[in-house]
PDB file of C-alpha atoms in Angstrom:
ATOM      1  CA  UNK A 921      14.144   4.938 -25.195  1.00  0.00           C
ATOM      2  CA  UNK A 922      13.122   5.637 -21.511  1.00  0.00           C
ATOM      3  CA  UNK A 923      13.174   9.239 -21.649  1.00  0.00           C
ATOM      4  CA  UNK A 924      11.533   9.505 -25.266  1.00  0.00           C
ATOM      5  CA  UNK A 925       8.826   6.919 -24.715  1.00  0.00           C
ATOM      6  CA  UNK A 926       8.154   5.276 -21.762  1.00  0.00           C
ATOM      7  CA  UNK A 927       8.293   7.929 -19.293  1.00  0.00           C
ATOM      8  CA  UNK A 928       5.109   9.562 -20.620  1.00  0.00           C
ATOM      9  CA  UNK A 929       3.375   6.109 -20.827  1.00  0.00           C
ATOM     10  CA  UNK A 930       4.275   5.735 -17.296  1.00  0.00           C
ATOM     11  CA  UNK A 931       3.378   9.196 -16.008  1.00  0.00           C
ATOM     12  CA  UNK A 932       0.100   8.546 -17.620  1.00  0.00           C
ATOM     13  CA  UNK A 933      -0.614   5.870 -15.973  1.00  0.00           C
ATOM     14  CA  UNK A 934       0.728   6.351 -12.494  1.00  0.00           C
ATOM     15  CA  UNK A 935      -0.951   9.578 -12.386  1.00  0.00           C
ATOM     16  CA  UNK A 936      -4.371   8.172 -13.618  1.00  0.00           C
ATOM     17  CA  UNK A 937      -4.163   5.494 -10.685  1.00  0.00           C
ATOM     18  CA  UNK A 938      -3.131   7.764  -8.044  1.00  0.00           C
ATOM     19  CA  UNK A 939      -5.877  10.149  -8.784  1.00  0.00           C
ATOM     20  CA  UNK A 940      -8.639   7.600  -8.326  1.00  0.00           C
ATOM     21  CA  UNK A 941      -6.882   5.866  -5.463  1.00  0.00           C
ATOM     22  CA  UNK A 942      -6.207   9.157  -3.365  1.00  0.00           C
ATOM     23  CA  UNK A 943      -9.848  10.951  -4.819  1.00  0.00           C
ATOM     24  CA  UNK A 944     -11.159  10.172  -1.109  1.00  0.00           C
ATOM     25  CA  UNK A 945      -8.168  12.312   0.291  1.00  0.00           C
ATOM     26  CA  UNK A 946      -8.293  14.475  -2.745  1.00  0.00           C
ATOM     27  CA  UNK A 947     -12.344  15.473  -1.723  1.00  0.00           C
ATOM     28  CA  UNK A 948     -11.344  15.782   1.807  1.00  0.00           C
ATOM     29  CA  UNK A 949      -8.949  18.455   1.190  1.00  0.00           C
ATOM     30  CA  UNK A 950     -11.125  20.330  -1.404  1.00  0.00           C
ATOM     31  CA  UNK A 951     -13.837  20.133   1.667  1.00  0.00           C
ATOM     32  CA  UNK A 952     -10.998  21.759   4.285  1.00  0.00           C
ATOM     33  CA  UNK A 953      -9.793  24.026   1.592  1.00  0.00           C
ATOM     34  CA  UNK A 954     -13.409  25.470   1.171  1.00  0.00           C
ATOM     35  CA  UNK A 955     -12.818  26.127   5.163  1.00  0.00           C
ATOM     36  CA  UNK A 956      -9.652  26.756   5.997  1.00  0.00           C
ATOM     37  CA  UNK A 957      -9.090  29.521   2.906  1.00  0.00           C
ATOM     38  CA  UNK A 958     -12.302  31.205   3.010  1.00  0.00           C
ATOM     39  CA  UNK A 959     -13.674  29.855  -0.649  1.00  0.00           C
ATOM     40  CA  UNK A 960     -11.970  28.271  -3.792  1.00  0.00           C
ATOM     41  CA  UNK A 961      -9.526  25.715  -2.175  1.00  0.00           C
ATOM     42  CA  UNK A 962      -7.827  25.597  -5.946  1.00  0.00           C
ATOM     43  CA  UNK A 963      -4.806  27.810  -7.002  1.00  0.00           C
ATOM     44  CA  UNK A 964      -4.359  28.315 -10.477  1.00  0.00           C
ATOM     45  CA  UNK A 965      -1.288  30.122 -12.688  1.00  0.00           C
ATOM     46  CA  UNK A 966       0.736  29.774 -15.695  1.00  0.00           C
ATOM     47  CA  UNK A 967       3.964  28.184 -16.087  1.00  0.00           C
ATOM     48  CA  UNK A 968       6.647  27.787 -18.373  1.00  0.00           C
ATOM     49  CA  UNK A 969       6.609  24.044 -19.627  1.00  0.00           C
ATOM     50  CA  UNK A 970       8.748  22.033 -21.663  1.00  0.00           C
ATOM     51  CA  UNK A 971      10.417  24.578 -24.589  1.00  0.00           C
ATOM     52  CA  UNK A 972       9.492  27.197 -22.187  1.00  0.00           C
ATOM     53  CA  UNK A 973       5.679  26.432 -23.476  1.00  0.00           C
ATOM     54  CA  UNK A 974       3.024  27.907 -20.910  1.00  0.00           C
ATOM     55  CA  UNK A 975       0.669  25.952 -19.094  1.00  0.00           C
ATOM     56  CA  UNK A 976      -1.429  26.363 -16.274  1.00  0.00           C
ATOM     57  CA  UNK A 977      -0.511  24.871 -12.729  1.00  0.00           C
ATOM     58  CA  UNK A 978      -3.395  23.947 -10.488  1.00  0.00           C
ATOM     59  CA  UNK A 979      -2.538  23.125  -6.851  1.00  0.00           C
ATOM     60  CA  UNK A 980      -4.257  23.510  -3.602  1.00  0.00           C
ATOM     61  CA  UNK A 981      -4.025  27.217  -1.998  1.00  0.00           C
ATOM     62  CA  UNK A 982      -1.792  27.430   1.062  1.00  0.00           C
ATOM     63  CA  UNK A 983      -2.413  31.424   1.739  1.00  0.00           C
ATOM     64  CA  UNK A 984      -5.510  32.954   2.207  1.00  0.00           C
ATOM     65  CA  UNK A 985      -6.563  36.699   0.895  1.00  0.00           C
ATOM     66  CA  UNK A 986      -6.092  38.458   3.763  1.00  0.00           C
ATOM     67  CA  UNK A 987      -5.000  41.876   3.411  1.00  0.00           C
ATOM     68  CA  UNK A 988      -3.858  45.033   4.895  1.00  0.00           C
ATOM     69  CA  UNK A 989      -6.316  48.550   5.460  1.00  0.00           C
ATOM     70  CA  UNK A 990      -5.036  49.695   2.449  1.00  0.00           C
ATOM     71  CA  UNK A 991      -6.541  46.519   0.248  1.00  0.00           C
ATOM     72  CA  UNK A 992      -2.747  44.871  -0.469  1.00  0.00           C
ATOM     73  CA  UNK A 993      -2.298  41.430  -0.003  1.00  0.00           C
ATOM     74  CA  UNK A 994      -0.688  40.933   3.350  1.00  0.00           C
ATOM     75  CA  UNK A 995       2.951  39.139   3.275  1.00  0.00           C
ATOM     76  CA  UNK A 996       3.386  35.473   2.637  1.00  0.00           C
ATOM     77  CA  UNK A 997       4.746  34.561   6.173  1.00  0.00           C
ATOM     78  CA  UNK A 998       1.312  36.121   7.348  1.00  0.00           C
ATOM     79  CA  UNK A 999      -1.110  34.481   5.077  1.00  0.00           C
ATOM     80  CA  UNK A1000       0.788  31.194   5.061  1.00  0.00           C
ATOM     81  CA  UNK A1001      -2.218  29.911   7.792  1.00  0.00           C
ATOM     82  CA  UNK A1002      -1.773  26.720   9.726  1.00  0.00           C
ATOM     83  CA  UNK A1003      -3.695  24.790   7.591  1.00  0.00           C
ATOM     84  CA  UNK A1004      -1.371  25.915   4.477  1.00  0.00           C
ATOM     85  CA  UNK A1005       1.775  24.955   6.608  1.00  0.00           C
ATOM     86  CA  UNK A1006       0.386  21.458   6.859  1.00  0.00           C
ATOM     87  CA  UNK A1007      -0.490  21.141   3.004  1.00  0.00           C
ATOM     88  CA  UNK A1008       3.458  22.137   2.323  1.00  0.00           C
ATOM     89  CA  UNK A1009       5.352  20.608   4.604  1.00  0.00           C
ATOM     90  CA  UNK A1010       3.392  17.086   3.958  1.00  0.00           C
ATOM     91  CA  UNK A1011       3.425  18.143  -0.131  1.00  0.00           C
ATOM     92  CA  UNK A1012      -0.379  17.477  -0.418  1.00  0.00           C
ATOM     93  CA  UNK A1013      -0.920  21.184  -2.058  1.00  0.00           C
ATOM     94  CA  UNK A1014       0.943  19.292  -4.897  1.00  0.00           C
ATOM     95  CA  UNK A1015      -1.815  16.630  -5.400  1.00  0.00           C
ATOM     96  CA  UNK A1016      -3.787  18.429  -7.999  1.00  0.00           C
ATOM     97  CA  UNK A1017      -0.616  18.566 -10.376  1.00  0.00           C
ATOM     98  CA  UNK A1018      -1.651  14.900 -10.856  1.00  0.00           C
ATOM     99  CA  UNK A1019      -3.948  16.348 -13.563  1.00  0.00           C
ATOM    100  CA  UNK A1020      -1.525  18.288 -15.309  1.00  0.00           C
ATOM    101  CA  UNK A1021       0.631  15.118 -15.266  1.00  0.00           C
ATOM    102  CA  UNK A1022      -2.310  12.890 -16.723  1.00  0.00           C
ATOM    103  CA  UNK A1023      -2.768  15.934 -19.777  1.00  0.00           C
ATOM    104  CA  UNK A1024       0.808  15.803 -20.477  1.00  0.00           C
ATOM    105  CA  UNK A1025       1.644  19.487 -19.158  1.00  0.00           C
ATOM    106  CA  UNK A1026       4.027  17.834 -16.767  1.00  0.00           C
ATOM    107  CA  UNK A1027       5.644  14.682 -15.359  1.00  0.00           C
ATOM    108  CA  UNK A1028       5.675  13.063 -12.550  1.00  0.00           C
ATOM    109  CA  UNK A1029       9.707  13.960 -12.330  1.00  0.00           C
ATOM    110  CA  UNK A1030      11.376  16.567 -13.729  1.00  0.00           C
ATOM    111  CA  UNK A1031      12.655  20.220 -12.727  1.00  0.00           C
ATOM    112  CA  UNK A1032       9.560  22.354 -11.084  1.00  0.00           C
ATOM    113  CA  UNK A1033       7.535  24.692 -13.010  1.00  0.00           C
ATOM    114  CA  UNK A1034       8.687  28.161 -11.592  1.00  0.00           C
ATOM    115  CA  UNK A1035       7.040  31.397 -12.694  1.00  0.00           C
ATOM    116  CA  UNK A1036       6.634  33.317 -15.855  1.00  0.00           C
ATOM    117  CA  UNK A1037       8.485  36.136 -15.371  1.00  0.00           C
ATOM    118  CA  UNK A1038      11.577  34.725 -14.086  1.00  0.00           C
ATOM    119  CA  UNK A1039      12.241  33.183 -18.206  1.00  0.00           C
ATOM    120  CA  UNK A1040      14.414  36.305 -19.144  1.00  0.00           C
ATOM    121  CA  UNK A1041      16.699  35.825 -15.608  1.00  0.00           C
ATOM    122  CA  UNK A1042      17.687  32.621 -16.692  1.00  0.00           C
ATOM    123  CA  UNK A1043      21.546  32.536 -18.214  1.00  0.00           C
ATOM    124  CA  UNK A1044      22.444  30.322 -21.194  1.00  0.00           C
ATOM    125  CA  UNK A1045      23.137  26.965 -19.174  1.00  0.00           C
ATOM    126  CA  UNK A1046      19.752  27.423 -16.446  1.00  0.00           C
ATOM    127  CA  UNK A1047      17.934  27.838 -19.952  1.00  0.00           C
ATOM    128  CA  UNK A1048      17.966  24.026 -20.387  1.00  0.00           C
ATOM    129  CA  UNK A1049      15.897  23.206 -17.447  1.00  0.00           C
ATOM    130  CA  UNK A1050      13.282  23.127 -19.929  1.00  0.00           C
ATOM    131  CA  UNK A1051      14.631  21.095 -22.072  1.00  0.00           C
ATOM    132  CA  UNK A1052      12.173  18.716 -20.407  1.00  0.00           C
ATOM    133  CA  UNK A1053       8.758  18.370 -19.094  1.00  0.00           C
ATOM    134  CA  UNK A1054       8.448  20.031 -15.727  1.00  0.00           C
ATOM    135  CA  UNK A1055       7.545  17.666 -12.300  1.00  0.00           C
ATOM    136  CA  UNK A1056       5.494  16.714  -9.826  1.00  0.00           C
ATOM    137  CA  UNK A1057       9.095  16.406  -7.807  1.00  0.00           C
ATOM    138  CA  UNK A1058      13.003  16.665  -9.118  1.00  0.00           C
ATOM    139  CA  UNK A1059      16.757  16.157  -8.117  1.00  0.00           C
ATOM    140  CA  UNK A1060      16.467  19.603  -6.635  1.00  0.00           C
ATOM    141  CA  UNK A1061      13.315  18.690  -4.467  1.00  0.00           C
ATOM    142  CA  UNK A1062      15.121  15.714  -3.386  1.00  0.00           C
ATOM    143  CA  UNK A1063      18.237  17.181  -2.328  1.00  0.00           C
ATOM    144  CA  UNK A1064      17.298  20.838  -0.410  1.00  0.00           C
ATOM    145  CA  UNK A1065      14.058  21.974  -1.813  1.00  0.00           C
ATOM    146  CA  UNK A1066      13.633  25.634  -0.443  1.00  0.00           C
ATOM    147  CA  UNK A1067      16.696  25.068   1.610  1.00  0.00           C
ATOM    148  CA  UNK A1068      19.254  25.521  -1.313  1.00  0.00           C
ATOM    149  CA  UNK A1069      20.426  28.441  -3.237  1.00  0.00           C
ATOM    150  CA  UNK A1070      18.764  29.367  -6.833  1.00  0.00           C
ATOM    151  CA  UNK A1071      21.833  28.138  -8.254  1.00  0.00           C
ATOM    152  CA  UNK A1072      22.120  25.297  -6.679  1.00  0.00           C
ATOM    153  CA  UNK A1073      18.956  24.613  -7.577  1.00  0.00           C
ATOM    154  CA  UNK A1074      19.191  25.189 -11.551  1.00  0.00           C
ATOM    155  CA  UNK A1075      22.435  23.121 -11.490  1.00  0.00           C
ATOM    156  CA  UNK A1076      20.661  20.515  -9.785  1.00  0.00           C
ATOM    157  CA  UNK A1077      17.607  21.174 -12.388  1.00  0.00           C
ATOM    158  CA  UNK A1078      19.952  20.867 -15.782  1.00  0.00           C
ATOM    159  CA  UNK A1079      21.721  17.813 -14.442  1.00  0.00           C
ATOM    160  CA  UNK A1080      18.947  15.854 -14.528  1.00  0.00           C
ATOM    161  CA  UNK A1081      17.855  17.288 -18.151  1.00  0.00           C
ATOM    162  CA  UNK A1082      20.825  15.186 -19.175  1.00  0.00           C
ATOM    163  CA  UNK A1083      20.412  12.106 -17.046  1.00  0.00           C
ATOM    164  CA  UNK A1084      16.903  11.256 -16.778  1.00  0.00           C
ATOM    165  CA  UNK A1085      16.884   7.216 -16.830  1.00  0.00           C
ATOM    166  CA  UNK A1086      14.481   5.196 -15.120  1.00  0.00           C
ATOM    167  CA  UNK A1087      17.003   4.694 -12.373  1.00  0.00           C
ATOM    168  CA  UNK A1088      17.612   8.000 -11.675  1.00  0.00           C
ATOM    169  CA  UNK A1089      13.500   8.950 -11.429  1.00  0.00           C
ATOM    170  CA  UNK A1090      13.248   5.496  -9.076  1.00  0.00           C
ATOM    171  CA  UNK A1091      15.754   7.243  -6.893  1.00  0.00           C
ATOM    172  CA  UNK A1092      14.502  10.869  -7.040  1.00  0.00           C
ATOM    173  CA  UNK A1093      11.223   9.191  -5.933  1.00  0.00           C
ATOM    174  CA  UNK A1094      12.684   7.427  -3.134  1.00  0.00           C
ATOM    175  CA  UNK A1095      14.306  10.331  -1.544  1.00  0.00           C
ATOM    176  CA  UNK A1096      11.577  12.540  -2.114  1.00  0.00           C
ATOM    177  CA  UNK A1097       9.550  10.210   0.004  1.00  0.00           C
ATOM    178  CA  UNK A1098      12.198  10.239   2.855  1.00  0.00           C
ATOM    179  CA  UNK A1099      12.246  14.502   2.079  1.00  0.00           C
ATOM    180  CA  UNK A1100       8.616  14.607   2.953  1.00  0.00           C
ATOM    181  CA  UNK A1101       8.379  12.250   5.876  1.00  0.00           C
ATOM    182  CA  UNK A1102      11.025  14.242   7.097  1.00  0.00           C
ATOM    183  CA  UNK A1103       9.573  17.362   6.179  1.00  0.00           C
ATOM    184  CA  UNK A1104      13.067  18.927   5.323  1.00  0.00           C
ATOM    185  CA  UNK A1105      13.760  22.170   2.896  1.00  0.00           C
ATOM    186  CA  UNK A1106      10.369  23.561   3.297  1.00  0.00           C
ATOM    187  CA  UNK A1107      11.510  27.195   3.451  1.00  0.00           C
ATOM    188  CA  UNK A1108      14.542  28.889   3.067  1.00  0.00           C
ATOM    189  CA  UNK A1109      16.707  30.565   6.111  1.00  0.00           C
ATOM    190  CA  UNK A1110      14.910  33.894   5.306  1.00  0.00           C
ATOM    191  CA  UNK A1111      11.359  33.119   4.196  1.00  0.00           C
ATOM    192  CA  UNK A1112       8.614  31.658   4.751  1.00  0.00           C
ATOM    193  CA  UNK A1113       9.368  29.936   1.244  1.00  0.00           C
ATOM    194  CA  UNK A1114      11.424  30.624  -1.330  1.00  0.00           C
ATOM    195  CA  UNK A1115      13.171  34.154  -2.063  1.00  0.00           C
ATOM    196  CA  UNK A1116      12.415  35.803  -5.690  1.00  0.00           C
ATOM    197  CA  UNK A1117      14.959  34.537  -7.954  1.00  0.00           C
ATOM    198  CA  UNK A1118      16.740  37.883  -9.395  1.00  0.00           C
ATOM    199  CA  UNK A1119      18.676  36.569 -11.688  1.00  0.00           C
ATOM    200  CA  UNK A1120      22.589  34.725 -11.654  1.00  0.00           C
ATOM    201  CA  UNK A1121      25.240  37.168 -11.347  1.00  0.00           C
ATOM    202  CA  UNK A1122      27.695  37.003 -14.481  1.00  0.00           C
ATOM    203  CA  UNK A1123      31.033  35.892 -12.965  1.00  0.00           C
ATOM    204  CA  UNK A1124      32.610  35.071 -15.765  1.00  0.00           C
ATOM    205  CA  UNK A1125      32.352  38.839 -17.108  1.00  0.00           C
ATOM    206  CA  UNK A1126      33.007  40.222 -13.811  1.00  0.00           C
ATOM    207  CA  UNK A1127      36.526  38.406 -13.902  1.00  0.00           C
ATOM    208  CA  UNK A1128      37.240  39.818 -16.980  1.00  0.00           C
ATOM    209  CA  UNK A1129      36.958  43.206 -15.746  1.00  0.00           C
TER     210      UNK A1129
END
């Protein structure tokens, strides 16, 4: 009953309320973003959603456009500015998603939206991370965020598919919160945030080679 009805009814309205009760933040960091990134404080792309439907994300930009002689974008360690550091590692670049929560794109927890072009990487069993509505935060954000393997993560990702209760979202909030104040997982050991995903490596046919 939770997962089929009242976890939209309370996404909607958590997400309504925090929007108006964090708009003075919310204008304060459109104001810095206008500064600190040069122009448009808003990034924008398309996601896979729930049944792998595509929406588009909007969060705030943490990398400016700077870019090399040649007119490519500089790497993401190098355009990852100060400002965009503080946006991750306190999550606020994650505010806007508040509105694709209050649409119904997302929830407020559920596996994150990752990109596009990683949907034909996935095997059979990462597949069911969409099985659900994408979050604002997850198991996986919870426990590692950008600190934990790819598989790790999708394990992490499907578990939930099958256990979402309003216990388990209560507790995925909770440790969140102590994830952030702690500002653990923010990037992985060998970038600045998360490696491409490539794809799993079939074991199982491997061993029967």
């Amino acid at each position: 009953m939770y997962k089929k009805c009242f976890k939209r009814v309370l996404d909607f309205i958590l997400s309504f309320g925090a929007l108006i009760a964090l708009s003075p933040i919310l204008l304060i960091l459109i104001i810095l973003g206008f500064i600190f990134m040069g122009g448009n404080p808003f990034f924008t792309q398309q996601r896979p959603g729930k049944n792998e439907k595509i929406f588009r994300l909007i969060k705030f930009r943490t990398m400016d456009n700077r870019k090399d002689k040649d007119g490519n974008l500089l790497p993401d360690a190098v355009r990852l500015n100060k400002y965009g550091r503080f946006l991750r590692s306190t999550s606020l670049d994650e505010l806007p998603e508040l509105i694709n929560i209050l649409i119904g794109d997302m929830s407020i927890i559920g596996p994150r939206p990752l990109l596009v072009k990683y949907l034909p990487l996935y095997n059979e069993e990462q597949k069911h991370r969409h099985d659900v509505l994408p979050g604002l935060t997850g198991y996986a954000q919870a426990h590692g965020r950008n600190a934990v393997t790819w598989e790790e993560k999708f394990r992490m990702d499907v578990w939930y598919t099958q256990n979402v209760t309003f216990r388990t979202d209560l507790k995925i909030i909770i440790d969140t919160v102590k994830s952030v104040v702690k500002r653990e997982g923010i990037s992985s050991e060998s970038s600045a945030t998360m490696e491409e995903f490539k794809g799993t490596k079939d074991t199982t046919k491997e061993a029967m080679l």
